[in-house]
Amino acid sequence: MQSIHAAMLINQMSVVSGGGAFGASATTGPDSLGIDEKELEAARALGKRIAEFSAITKRGSKS
């Protein structure tokens, strides 16, 4: 994880945390009931953080 993080920062990528070590994720398969509401909420929350971060990055912070 640290190597991946370092490579991202070296390449001037932004890292927005949330949803666990690999972001919002879910595992599904033949025996799975699919994605549940808790997983969808984590994905929505991460998407909101990314959108807010992107907006601030684009316009610049006023503080």
XYZ file of C-alpha atoms in Angstrom:
63
model
C 0.000 0.000 0.000
C 2.795 2.430 0.820
C 4.526 1.725 -2.486
C 1.311 2.339 -4.404
C 0.684 5.547 -2.458
C 4.240 6.771 -3.074
C 3.967 6.039 -6.817
C 0.699 7.966 -7.005
C 2.155 10.994 -5.238
C 5.326 10.922 -7.382
C 3.062 11.061 -10.450
C 1.197 14.078 -8.994
C -1.997 12.136 -8.361
C -4.388 13.128 -5.598
C -5.455 10.593 -3.001
C -8.935 10.915 -1.485
C -9.503 8.483 1.339
C -12.679 6.720 2.277
C -14.439 3.392 2.154
C -11.513 1.331 3.425
C -8.031 0.519 2.183
C -9.071 0.283 -1.470
C -11.910 2.801 -1.465
C -15.540 1.849 -1.744
C -15.716 -1.750 -2.916
C -17.911 -4.824 -2.866
C -17.358 -8.476 -3.631
C -20.042 -10.308 -5.547
C -20.291 -13.735 -7.064
C -22.665 -16.594 -7.806
C -23.628 -16.972 -4.131
C -23.837 -13.230 -3.429
C -27.066 -11.337 -2.892
C -25.483 -8.376 -4.711
C -24.536 -4.947 -3.483
C -26.411 -3.910 -0.368
C -27.467 -0.450 0.821
C -24.481 -0.144 3.197
C -22.036 -0.651 0.310
C -23.968 1.788 -1.885
C -23.894 4.408 0.877
C -20.106 4.020 1.222
C -19.753 4.481 -2.545
C -21.985 7.565 -2.512
C -20.074 9.098 0.399
C -16.738 8.513 -1.353
C -18.123 9.996 -4.584
C -19.252 13.086 -2.675
C -15.789 13.526 -1.105
C -14.126 13.162 -4.512
C -16.497 15.723 -6.083
C -15.896 18.211 -3.249
C -12.128 17.701 -3.421
C -12.178 18.157 -7.203
C -14.195 21.377 -6.966
C -11.812 22.856 -4.382
C -8.783 21.774 -6.404
C -10.178 23.356 -9.564
C -11.171 26.712 -8.052
C -8.565 26.908 -5.298
C -9.158 27.277 -1.595
C -10.176 30.677 -0.224
C -8.781 29.932 3.241
